[in-house]
Short mmCIF file of N, CA, C and O in Angstrom, two decimals:
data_model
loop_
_atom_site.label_atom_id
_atom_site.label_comp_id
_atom_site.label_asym_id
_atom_site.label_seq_id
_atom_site.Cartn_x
_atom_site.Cartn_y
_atom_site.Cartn_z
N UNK Y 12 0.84 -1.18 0.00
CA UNK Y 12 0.00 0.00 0.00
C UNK Y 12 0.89 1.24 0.00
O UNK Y 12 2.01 1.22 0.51
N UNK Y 13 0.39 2.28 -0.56
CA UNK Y 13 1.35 3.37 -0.36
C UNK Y 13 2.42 3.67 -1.26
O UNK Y 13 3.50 4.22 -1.06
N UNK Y 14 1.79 3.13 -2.49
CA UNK Y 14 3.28 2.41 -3.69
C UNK Y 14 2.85 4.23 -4.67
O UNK Y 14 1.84 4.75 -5.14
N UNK Y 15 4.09 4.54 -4.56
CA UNK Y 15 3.98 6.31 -5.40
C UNK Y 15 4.50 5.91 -7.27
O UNK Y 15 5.38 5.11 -7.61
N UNK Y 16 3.97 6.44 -7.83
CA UNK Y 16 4.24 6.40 -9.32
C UNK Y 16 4.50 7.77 -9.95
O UNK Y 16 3.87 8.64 -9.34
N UNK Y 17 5.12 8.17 -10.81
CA UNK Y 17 5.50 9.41 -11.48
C UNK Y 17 5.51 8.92 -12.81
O UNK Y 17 6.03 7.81 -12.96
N UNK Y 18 5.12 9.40 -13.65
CA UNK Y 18 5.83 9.31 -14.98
C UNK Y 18 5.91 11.09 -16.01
O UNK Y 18 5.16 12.02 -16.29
N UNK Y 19 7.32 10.67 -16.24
CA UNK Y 19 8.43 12.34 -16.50
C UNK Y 19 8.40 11.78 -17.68
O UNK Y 19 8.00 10.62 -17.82
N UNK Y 20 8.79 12.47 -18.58
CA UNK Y 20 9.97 12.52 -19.97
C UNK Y 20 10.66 12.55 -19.46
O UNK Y 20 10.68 13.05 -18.34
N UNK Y 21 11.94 11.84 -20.27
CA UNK Y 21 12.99 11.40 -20.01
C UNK Y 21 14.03 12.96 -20.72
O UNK Y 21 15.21 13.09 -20.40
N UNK Y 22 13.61 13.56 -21.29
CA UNK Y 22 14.03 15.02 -21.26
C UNK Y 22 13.24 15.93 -22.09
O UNK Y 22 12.18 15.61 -22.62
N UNK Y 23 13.94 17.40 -22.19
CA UNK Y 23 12.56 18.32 -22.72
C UNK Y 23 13.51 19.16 -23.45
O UNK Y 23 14.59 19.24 -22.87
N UNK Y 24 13.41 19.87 -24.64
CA UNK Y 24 14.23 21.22 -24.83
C UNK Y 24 13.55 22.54 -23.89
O UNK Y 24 12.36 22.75 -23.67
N UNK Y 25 14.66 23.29 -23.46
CA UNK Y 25 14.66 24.54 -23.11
C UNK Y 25 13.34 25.40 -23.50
O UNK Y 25 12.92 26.13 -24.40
N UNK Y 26 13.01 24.94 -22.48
CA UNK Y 26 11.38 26.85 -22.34
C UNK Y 26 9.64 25.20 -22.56
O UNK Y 26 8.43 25.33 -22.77
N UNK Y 27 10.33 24.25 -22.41
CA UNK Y 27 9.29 23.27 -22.95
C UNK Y 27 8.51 23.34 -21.76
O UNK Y 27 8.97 23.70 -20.67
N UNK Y 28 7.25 22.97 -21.99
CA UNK Y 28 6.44 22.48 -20.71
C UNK Y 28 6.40 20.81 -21.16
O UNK Y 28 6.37 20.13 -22.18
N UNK Y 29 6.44 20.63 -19.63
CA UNK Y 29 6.33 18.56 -19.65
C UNK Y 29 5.40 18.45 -18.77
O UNK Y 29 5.29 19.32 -17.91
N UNK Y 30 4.50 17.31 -18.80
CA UNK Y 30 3.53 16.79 -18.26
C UNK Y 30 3.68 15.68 -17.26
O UNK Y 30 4.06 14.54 -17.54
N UNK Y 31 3.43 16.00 -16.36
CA UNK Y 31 4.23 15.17 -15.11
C UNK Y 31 2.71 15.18 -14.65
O UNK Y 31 1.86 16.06 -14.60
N UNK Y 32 2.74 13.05 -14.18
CA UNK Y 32 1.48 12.29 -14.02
C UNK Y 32 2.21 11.88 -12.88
O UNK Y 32 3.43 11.74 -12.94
N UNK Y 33 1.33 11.61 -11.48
CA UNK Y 33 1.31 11.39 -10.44
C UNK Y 33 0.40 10.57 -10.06
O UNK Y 33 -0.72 10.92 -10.45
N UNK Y 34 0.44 9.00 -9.06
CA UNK Y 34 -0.52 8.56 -8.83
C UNK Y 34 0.09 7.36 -7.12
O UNK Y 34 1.04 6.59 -7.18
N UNK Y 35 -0.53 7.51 -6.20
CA UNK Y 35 -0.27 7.01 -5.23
C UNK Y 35 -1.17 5.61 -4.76
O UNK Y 35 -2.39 5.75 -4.74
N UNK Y 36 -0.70 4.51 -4.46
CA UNK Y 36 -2.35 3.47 -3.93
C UNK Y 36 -2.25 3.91 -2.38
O UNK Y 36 -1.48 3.68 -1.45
N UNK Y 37 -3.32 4.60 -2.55
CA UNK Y 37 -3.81 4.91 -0.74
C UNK Y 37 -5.19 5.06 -0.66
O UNK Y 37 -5.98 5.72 -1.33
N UNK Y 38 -5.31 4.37 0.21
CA UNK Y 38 -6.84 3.92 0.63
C UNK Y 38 -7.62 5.51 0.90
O UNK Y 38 -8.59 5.67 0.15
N UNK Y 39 -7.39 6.44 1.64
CA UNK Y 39 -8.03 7.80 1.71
C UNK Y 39 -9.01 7.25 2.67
O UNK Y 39 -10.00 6.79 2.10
N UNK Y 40 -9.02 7.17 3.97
CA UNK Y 40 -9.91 6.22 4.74
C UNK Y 40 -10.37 8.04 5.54
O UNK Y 40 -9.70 8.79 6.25
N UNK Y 41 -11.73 8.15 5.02
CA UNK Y 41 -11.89 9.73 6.73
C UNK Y 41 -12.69 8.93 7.50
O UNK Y 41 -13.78 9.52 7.53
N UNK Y 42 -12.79 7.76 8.25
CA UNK Y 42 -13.05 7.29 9.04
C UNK Y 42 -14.74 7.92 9.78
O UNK Y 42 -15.17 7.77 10.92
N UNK Y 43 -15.49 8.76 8.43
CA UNK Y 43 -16.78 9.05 8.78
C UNK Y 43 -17.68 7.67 8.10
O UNK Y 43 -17.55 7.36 6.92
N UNK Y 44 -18.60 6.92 9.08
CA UNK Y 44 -19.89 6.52 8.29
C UNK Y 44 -18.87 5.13 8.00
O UNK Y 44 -19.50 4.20 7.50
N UNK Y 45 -17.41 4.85 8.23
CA UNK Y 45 -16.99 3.38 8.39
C UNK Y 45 -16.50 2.92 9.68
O UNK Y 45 -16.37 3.75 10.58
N UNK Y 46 -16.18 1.49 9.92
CA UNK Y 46 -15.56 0.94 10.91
C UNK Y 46 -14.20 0.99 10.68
O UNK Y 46 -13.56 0.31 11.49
N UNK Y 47 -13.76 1.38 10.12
CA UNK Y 47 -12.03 1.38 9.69
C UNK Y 47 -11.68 3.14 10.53
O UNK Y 47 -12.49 4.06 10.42
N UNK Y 48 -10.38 3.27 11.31
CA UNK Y 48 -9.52 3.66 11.43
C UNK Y 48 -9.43 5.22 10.23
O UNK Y 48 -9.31 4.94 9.03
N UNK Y 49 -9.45 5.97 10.42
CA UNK Y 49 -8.79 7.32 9.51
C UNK Y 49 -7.57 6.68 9.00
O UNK Y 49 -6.79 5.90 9.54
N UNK Y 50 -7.61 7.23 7.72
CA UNK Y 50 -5.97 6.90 6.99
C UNK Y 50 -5.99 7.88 5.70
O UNK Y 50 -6.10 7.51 4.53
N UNK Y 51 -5.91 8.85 6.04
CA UNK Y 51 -5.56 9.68 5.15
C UNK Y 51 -4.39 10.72 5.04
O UNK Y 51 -3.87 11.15 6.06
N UNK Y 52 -3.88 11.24 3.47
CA UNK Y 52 -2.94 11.71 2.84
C UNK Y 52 -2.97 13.60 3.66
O UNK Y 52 -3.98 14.27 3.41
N UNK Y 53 -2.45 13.91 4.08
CA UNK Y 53 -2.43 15.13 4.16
C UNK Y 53 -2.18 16.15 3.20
O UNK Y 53 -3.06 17.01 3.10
N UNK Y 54 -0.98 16.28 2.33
CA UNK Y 54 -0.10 17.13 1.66
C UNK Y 54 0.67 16.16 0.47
O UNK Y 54 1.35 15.15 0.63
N UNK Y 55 0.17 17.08 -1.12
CA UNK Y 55 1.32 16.21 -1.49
C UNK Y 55 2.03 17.46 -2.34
O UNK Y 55 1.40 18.28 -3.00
N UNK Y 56 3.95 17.43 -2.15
CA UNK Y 56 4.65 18.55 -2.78
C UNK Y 56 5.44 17.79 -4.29
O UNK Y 56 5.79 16.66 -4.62
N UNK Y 57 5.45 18.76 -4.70
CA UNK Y 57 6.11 18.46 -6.61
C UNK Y 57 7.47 19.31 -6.29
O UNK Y 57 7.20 20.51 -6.30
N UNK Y 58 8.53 19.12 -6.09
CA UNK Y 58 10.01 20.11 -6.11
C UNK Y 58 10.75 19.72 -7.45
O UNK Y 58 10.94 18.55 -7.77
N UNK Y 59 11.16 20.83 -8.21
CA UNK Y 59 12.13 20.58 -9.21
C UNK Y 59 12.90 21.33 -8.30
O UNK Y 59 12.47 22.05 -7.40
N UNK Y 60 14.65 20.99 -8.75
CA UNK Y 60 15.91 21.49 -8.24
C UNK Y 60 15.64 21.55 -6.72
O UNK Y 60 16.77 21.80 -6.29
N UNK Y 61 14.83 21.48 -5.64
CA UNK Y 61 14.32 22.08 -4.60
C UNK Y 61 13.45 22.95 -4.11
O UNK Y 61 13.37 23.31 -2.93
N UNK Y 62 12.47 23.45 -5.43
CA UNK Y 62 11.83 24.52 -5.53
C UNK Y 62 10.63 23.95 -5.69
O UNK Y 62 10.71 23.09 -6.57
N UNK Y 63 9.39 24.06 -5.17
CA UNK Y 63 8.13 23.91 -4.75
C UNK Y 63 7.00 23.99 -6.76
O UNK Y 63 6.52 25.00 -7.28
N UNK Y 64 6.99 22.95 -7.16
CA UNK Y 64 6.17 23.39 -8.66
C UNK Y 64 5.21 23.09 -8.18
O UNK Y 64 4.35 23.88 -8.56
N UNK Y 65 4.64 22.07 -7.23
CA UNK Y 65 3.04 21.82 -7.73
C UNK Y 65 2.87 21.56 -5.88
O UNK Y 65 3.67 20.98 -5.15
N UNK Y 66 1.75 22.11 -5.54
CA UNK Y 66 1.11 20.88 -4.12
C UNK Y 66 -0.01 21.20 -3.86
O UNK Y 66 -0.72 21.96 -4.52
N UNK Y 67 -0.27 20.63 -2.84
CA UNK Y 67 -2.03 20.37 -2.86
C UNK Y 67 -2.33 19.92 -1.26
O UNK Y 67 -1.69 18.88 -1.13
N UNK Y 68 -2.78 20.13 -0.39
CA UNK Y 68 -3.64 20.11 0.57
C UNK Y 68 -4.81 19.17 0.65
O UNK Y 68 -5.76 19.60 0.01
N UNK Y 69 -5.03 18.02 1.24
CA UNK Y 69 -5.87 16.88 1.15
C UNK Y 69 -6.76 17.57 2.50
O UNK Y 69 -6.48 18.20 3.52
N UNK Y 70 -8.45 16.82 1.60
CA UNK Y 70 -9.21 17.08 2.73
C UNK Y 70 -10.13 16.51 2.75
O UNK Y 70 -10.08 15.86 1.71
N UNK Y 71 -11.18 16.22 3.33
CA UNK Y 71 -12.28 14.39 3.50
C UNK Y 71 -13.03 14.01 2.29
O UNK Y 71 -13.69 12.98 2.14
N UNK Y 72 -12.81 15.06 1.39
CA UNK Y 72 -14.00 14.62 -0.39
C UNK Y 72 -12.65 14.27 -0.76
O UNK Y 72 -12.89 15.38 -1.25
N UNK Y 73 -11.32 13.84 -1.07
CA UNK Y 73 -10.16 13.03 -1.59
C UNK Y 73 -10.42 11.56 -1.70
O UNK Y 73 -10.55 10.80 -0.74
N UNK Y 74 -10.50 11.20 -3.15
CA UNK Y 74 -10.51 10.16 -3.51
C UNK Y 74 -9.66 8.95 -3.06
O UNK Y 74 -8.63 9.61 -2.94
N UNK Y 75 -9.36 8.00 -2.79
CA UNK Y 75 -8.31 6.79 -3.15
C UNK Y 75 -7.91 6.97 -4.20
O UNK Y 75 -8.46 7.52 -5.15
N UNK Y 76 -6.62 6.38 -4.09
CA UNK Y 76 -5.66 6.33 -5.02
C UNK Y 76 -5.31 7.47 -5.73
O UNK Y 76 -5.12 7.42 -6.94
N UNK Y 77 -5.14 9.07 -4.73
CA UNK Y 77 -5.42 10.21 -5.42
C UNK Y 77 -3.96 10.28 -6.77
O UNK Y 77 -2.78 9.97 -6.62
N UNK Y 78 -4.45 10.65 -7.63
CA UNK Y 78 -3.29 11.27 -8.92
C UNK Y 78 -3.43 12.92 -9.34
O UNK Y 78 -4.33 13.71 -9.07
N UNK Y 79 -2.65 13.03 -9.82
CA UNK Y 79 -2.37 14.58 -10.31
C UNK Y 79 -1.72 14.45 -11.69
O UNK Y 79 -0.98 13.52 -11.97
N UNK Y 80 -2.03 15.42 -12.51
CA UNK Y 80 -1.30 15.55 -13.76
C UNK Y 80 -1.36 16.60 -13.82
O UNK Y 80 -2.42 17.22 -13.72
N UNK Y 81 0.15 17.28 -14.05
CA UNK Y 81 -0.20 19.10 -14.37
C UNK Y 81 1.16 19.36 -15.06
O UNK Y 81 1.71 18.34 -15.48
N UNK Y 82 1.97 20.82 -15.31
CA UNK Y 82 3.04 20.62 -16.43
C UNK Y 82 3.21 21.84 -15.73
O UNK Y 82 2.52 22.74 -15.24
N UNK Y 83 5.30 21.27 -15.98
CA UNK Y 83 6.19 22.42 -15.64
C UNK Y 83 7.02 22.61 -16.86
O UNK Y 83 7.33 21.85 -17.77
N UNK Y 84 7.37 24.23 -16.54
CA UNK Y 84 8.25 24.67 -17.72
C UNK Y 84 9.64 24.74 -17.52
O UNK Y 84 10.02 25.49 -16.62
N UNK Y 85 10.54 24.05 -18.22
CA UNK Y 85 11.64 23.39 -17.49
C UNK Y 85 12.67 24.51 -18.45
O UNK Y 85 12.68 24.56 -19.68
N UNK Y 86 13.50 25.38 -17.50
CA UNK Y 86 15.03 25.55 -18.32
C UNK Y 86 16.01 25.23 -18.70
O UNK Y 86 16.81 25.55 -19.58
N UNK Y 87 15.90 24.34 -17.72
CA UNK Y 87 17.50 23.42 -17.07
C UNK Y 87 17.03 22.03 -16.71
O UNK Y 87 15.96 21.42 -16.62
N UNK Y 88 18.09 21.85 -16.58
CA UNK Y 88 18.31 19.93 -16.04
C UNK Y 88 17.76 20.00 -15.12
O UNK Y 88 18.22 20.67 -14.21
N UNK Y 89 16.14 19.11 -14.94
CA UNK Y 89 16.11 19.23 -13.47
C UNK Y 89 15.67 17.67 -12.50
O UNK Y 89 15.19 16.65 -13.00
N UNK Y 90 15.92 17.84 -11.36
CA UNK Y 90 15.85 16.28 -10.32
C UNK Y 90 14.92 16.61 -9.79
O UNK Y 90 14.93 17.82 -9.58
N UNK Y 91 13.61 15.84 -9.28
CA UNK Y 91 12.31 16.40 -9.32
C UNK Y 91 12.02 15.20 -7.78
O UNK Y 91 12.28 14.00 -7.86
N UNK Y 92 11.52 15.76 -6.64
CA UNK Y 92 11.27 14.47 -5.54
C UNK Y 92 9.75 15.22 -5.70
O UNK Y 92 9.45 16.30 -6.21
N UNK Y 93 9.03 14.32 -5.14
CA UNK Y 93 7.07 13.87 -4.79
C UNK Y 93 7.11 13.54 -3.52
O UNK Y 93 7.60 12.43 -3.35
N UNK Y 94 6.91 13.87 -2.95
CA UNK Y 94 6.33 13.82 -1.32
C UNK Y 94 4.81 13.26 -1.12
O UNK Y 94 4.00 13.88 -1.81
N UNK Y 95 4.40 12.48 -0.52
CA UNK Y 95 2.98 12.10 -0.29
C UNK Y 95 3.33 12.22 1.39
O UNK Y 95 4.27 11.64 1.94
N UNK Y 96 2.29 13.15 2.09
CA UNK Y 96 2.48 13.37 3.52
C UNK Y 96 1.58 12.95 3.95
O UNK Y 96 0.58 13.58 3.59
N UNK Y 97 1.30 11.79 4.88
CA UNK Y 97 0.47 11.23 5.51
C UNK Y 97 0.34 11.98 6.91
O UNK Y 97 1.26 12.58 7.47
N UNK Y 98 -0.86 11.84 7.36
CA UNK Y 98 -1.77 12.92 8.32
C UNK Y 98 -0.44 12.21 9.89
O UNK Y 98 0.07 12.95 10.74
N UNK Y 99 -0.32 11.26 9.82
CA UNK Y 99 0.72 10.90 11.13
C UNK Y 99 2.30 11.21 10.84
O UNK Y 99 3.18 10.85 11.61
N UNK Y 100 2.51 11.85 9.74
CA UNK Y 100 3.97 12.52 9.52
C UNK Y 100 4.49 11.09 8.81
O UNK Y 100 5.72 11.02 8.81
N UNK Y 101 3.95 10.17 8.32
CA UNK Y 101 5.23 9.50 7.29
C UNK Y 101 4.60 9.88 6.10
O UNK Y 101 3.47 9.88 5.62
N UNK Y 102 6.11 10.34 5.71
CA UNK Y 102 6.53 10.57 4.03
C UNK Y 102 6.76 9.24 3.13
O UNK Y 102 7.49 8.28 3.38
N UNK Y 103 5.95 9.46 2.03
CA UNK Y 103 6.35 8.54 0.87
C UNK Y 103 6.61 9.55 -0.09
O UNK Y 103 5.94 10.57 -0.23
N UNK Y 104 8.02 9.08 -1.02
CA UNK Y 104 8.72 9.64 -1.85
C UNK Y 104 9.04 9.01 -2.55
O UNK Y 104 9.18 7.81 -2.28
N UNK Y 105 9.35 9.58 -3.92
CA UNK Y 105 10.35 9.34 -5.31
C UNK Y 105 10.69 9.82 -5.60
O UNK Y 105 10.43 10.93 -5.14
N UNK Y 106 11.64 9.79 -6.61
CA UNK Y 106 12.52 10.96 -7.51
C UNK Y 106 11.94 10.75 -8.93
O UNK Y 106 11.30 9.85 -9.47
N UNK Y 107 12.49 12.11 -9.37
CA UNK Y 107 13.29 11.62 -10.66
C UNK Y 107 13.79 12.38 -12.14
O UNK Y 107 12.85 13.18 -12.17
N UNK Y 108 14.26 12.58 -12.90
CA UNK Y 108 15.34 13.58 -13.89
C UNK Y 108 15.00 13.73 -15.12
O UNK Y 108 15.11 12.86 -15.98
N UNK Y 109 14.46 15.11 -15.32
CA UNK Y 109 14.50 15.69 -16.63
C UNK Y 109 15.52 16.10 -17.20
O UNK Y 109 16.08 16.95 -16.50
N UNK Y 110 16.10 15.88 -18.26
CA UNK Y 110 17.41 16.12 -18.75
C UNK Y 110 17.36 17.52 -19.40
O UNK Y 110 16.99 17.20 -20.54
N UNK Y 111 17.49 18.97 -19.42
CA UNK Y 111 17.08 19.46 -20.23
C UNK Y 111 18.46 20.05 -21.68
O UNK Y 111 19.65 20.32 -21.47
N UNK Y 112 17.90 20.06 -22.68
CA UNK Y 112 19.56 20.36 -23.49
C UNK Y 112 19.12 20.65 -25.07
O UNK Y 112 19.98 20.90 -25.92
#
C-alpha cells in the first residue's frame, strides 16, 4: 500500500512544458460513516531542483488512489522528488530527472 508512481519525460528542450502524471495506492480512509480507522494523505509537494512546482492540501471529499497531472516549464536539467504526507507525519517519496539540453 502506499506504492507512489511518477511518470516524466525522459528530457525536454529549453522553455518546454512537460507533463508530469502522479498517482499514489492509498486507501483515503476519513473514518466518517466506516468501521475502519482514519488513513488519510495530508499534503502532497512536486520540487524541481528544490523549488516547490506543484502541491495540494488533502481534505475528506479526496478520492483513493489520489493522482495529479499538471506541467512544468523546465530551463534546465532538473531532479524532481514527490512527497505524499500522511496525516501521522510519514513521508512517501520518489525521484526523478529531466534532462534538459
Amino acid at each position: 500500500m502506499s506504492t507512489p508512481r511518477v511518470r516524466l519525460p525522459r528530457s525536454a528542450s529549453p522553455g518546454e512544458a512537460i507533463e508530469v502524471r502522479t498517482l499514489i495506492d492509498h486507501p483515503m480512509i476519513t473514518g466518517i460513516g466506516s468501521p475502519n480507522p482514519r488513513d488519510m494523505l495530508a499534503r502532497f509537494e512536486a520540487r524541481a531542483n528544490g523549488e516547490v512546482v506543484f502541491a495540494y492540501d488533502f481534505d475528506n471529499g479526496a478520492a483513493a488512489n489520489p493522482t495529479f497531472t499538471f506541467h512544468v516549464r523546465l530551463e534546465e536539467t532538473a531532479d524532481f522528488v514527490f512527497a505524499w504526507i500522511h496525516e501521522d507525519g510519514r513521508v512517501f517519496e520518489t525521484d526523478g530527472r529531466v534532462s534538459v539540453g
